[in-house]
Amino acid sequence: MQEPFLTEARRAPVGMTARLERLPERSQGPGDDDDDPGPLALLSGDARSELALSPIGRLARRGAVAWDREVAFGHAFLLVPVCLGVGAVAWFTARTTPHFLAVILALAVLVPSAIYAWSRNRTLYHALAALALMATGMLLADLETARRSTVLIDTPVTTWITGRVEAREPDGAGRWRYVVKLDATRDPVLKRPPSRAALLARSAHQPLVLGQAISGRARLQPPSGPALPGLTDFAFGSYFSGIGAIGYFYGPPQAVAAPSLEQPGWLTAAETRLSMLRGNVTLRIRSVIPGDAGAFAAAIVTGERRGLSEETNEALRMAGLFHIISISGLHMALAGGLFFVGLRFLLSLSGALAEAYPIKKIAAAGALLTTTGYFLISGYQVTAQRAFLMMAIMLCAAFVDRPVISMRNAAVAAIIVIAISPSQILGPSFQMSFAATAALIAGYAAWRRRPRFDTALANLPGARLAKPVATLFGGIILTSLIGGLSTSIFALSHFHRIGAHSIEANLAAMPIMSLLVMPAGLIGMLLMPFGLDAVPLKIMGFGLDMVIAVARYVAGWGGEVATGRLSQGFLPLASAGLIVLTLLGSNLRHLGTACLVMAFAWEFLTPPARPPDIVIAEDGRLVGLLQDGVMATNRRRPPDFIYQQWQTALSIAEYVAPIPVEPKGFVPAALRPATMPSPSDPPSRERPVGAPSTSKPPSSDSIRAPPLTKADRDAALTAARAAMAEMIGKTESGRFACIDKAWCVARTASGWRIAAVEHYAYVGMACDMADLVISAQRPSFTQCRSGARLITVETLRRTGSLELVLGDPPSRTFEQRAALTLSDRPWSVHRRYDWRTDAYLDVAPPYRPRPVSDSGG
């Protein structure tokens, strides 16, 4: 019997007319029969009409027929989350914020038009529906941005904060990281206080409980922007997670009684209790399982991953096992699946119970409760959200006797995640999670349709015993291969490297996770309320120790594949190819293969862009000279957070530390004022009356020596100028020479003279001697009178980190690549706020959550 979709597929799409053109008559020849219709007449009407079309017309018609097959199979629904995601990405990546009314107007036009085209032209209907879904994605992105309305602090400031602890998490060094909901600031009072701040307490203290009022002097800083153009903007993630500032406490924070604080609502109180439970579970696990194994166990149970040492993190990453740390489909499926199978087995032991009640649905309900509890205790990570939604949909499908694993279930989960939080689509977690899910479902579907050659092996001796083992390890290899290949696109785009031995590592580690770690962890969590969890947790820790040993052993092989930063077009083109290849089932899926081939071919066969000669961090305090894969910086110990991103993105093979130089004839601190101003403070005038100081508490390097006389100061400035001139003339090419707390100078191979100045007092003399001056503070002038190029912290505040491709030294020209552009986007508009005038420079912010106070800040 012919299947319905084949009949549908053979019809021309509605609205498409195939016009038959008259074929030329054959000339009569000897022996021709006038009644012979010829071979062309034996073809069907559809075949003759296709031959009459041009090659492009035939290709378009075959594509339309293939699309009809996709629609008949129901694959059009799978593209709904894709269209929503494209709209959200377009909204988030636009240079300026699309107007809300423009999006509403587009929907008002597209939705009725799609409804009108439904019964008249299905091809037009599908096109209009796709555009309407994209506009819906833009609307969801706009609504989430307005709903968040996070205030990001504009400049670094030291202030006294009072608030309430909303979350806490220990790290591997025994320090505590608190998320504090701020209630008040003083000394100074901030004009634009962030609603929440993530603060690290480095001093020893008794950890504060969740919900406790907290107070202390803290250094608040804006969330980091991209470390290089094209890299991750951490301010974007902070905005949508509600964190307006990051920083640290000076000394231990204090627990205070705060009756003036507004009491939280019932939902906030419930979330606080849940966070307290999560913290207690973490502490219990780490008290039973010591070391990295305990931190690993806490990561896969409660989602708190900061306790793992950097060495173990790096080993897991290089071995291709880092995905195990994130609570994902693997953990959720093992937890829910083990409970489902175990409960169903126990219920089936009673024949009467199995006959009288649907034990499969009872077990599915129990597994749904288990996965819900796991999701609540896991901290709502993106991967956990996707995994929970997938498991919930699968278990609900079991209630109605529907297939539990399907691409449609994954699409429903993606639609829900995008509807709730469309900003997640730009993160690697969302992309890698759904890419792996779709690829595994499509891959195993293709595997089931493969030709079977194992029937002849079924009668061999030992075949019945070998088959389960072969199935287990074959499944692990196939899963690792499909998952690794599908996520490599995003790993290369976001992290610029992948592990070369991930298959071997997964082959050794996944049986341990599946057969030992997760079952023991599930039993331990079920027994924890009764105090009987010690033995299962010990077994779990033993298994995780083995996983860590595997990771370190495989990481010792080396072989990491590092590609450096890829072009901006690679990720969209490769993502489109993967989507088409996994979601479609007709010949149209081969378009996905073509897109993937083109993406990789373009990336690795075309010459890369010229690497930068100089890289400048967004705060101006870290400057790097790059030459032939060797980077020299002005810091003996550059910040790991920034330098590691530079290293992977720019393929840095070697690091060169600066040459320390002792000052002669002057003391750098003696030329400074009594207190070091912050980078945003004006050095050339007194602070306005009532304006707060944003300086740090006095320290050993910010306290001035006894005041100098004018003659002594002039002599010290002359000595400083002579020292800078001597250093610029004698420093070796491609390496910085530095006087601590004053400046660093370097020369490039092409002859450029570079000066990185830490204090504005030395900017003027640097302008007279160097071709390029980078100041970590804001001087009283914006241009060098000598014609040297000047980049200050105020410049970097607008542009973010910079890459410079140097030109001819005499002309002092260079190509500048900025990480950020002048924008009104809510997660970057704080860079244009001036606290002195309480105004945004050259832009009106689209979202301003609450009026500011009249006090300084």
GROMACS .gro file of N, CA, C and O in nm, residues 157 187-191 681-682 685-695 835-837 854-857:
model
  104
  157VAL      N    1   3.473   5.125   4.182
  157VAL     CA    2   3.454   5.211   4.298
  157VAL      C    3   3.469   5.127   4.424
  157VAL      O    4   3.437   5.008   4.425
  187ASP      N    5   2.974   5.599   5.171
  187ASP     CA    6   3.118   5.633   5.166
  187ASP      C    7   3.187   5.578   5.041
  187ASP      O    8   3.284   5.505   5.052
  188PRO      N    9   3.141   5.609   4.922
  188PRO     CA   10   3.034   5.701   4.887
  188PRO      C   11   2.902   5.630   4.861
  188PRO      O   12   2.897   5.508   4.843
  189VAL      N   13   2.795   5.710   4.854
  189VAL     CA   14   2.664   5.660   4.810
  189VAL      C   15   2.662   5.662   4.657
  189VAL      O   16   2.694   5.765   4.596
  190LEU      N   17   2.629   5.552   4.597
  190LEU     CA   18   2.633   5.541   4.451
  190LEU      C   19   2.505   5.596   4.389
  190LEU      O   20   2.396   5.573   4.440
  191LYS      N   21   2.522   5.667   4.279
  191LYS     CA   22   2.406   5.717   4.206
  191LYS      C   23   2.334   5.606   4.130
  191LYS      O   24   2.212   5.607   4.119
  681ASP      N   25   3.889   5.927   3.779
  681ASP     CA   26   3.894   6.054   3.849
  681ASP      C   27   3.970   6.158   3.767
  681ASP      O   28   4.071   6.128   3.703
  682PRO      N   29   3.926   6.285   3.769
  682PRO     CA   30   3.997   6.389   3.694
  682PRO      C   31   4.123   6.430   3.765
  682PRO      O   32   4.119   6.470   3.881
  685ARG      N   33   4.194   6.876   3.814
  685ARG     CA   34   4.114   6.971   3.888
  685ARG      C   35   4.070   6.905   4.018
  685ARG      O   36   4.077   6.785   4.035
  686GLU      N   37   4.024   6.989   4.110
  686GLU     CA   38   3.975   6.937   4.237
  686GLU      C   39   3.842   6.866   4.215
  686GLU      O   40   3.767   6.898   4.123
  687ARG      N   41   3.813   6.771   4.303
  687ARG     CA   42   3.685   6.701   4.293
  687ARG      C   43   3.573   6.797   4.326
  687ARG      O   44   3.587   6.884   4.414
  688PRO      N   45   3.459   6.789   4.264
  688PRO     CA   46   3.347   6.876   4.297
  688PRO      C   47   3.306   6.859   4.443
  688PRO      O   48   3.320   6.752   4.501
  689VAL      N   49   3.257   6.967   4.499
  689VAL     CA   50   3.214   6.963   4.638
  689VAL      C   51   3.101   6.861   4.653
  689VAL      O   52   3.003   6.862   4.578
  690GLY      N   53   3.117   6.773   4.750
  690GLY     CA   54   3.015   6.670   4.773
  690GLY      C   55   3.031   6.547   4.690
  690GLY      O   56   2.963   6.448   4.713
  691ALA      N   57   3.121   6.550   4.592
  691ALA     CA   58   3.142   6.431   4.509
  691ALA      C   59   3.225   6.331   4.587
  691ALA      O   60   3.318   6.367   4.656
  692PRO      N   61   3.191   6.203   4.575
  692PRO     CA   62   3.261   6.102   4.655
  692PRO      C   63   3.394   6.065   4.595
  692PRO      O   64   3.418   6.083   4.476
  693SER      N   65   3.480   6.016   4.677
  693SER     CA   66   3.607   5.963   4.630
  693SER      C   67   3.590   5.818   4.591
  693SER      O   68   3.524   5.742   4.661
  694THR      N   69   3.645   5.781   4.477
  694THR     CA   70   3.639   5.641   4.433
  694THR      C   71   3.771   5.572   4.452
  694THR      O   72   3.802   5.475   4.385
  695SER      N   73   3.852   5.623   4.543
  695SER     CA   74   3.985   5.566   4.562
  695SER      C   75   3.982   5.447   4.654
  695SER      O   76   3.890   5.429   4.732
  835TRP      N   77   2.922   5.979   3.587
  835TRP     CA   78   2.866   6.001   3.719
  835TRP      C   79   2.872   6.148   3.761
  835TRP      O   80   2.798   6.193   3.847
  836ARG      N   81   2.962   6.224   3.698
  836ARG     CA   82   2.974   6.365   3.735
  836ARG      C   83   2.851   6.443   3.692
  836ARG      O   84   2.804   6.532   3.764
  837THR      N   85   2.800   6.415   3.572
  837THR     CA   86   2.684   6.486   3.520
  837THR      C   87   2.555   6.407   3.533
  837THR      O   88   2.448   6.457   3.500
  854ASP      N   89   1.998   6.150   4.451
  854ASP     CA   90   2.069   6.277   4.432
  854ASP      C   91   2.206   6.278   4.494
  854ASP      O   92   2.278   6.376   4.485
  855SER      N   93   2.245   6.168   4.561
  855SER     CA   94   2.375   6.164   4.626
  855SER      C   95   2.482   6.127   4.526
  855SER      O   96   2.455   6.079   4.417
  856GLY      N   97   2.607   6.146   4.565
  856GLY     CA   98   2.718   6.117   4.473
  856GLY      C   99   2.740   5.971   4.455
  856GLY      O  100   2.692   5.887   4.529
  857GLY      N  101   2.818   5.933   4.353
  857GLY     CA  102   2.851   5.794   4.331
  857GLY      C  103   2.925   5.778   4.203
  857GLY      O  104   2.932   5.865   4.121
   0.00000   0.00000   0.00000
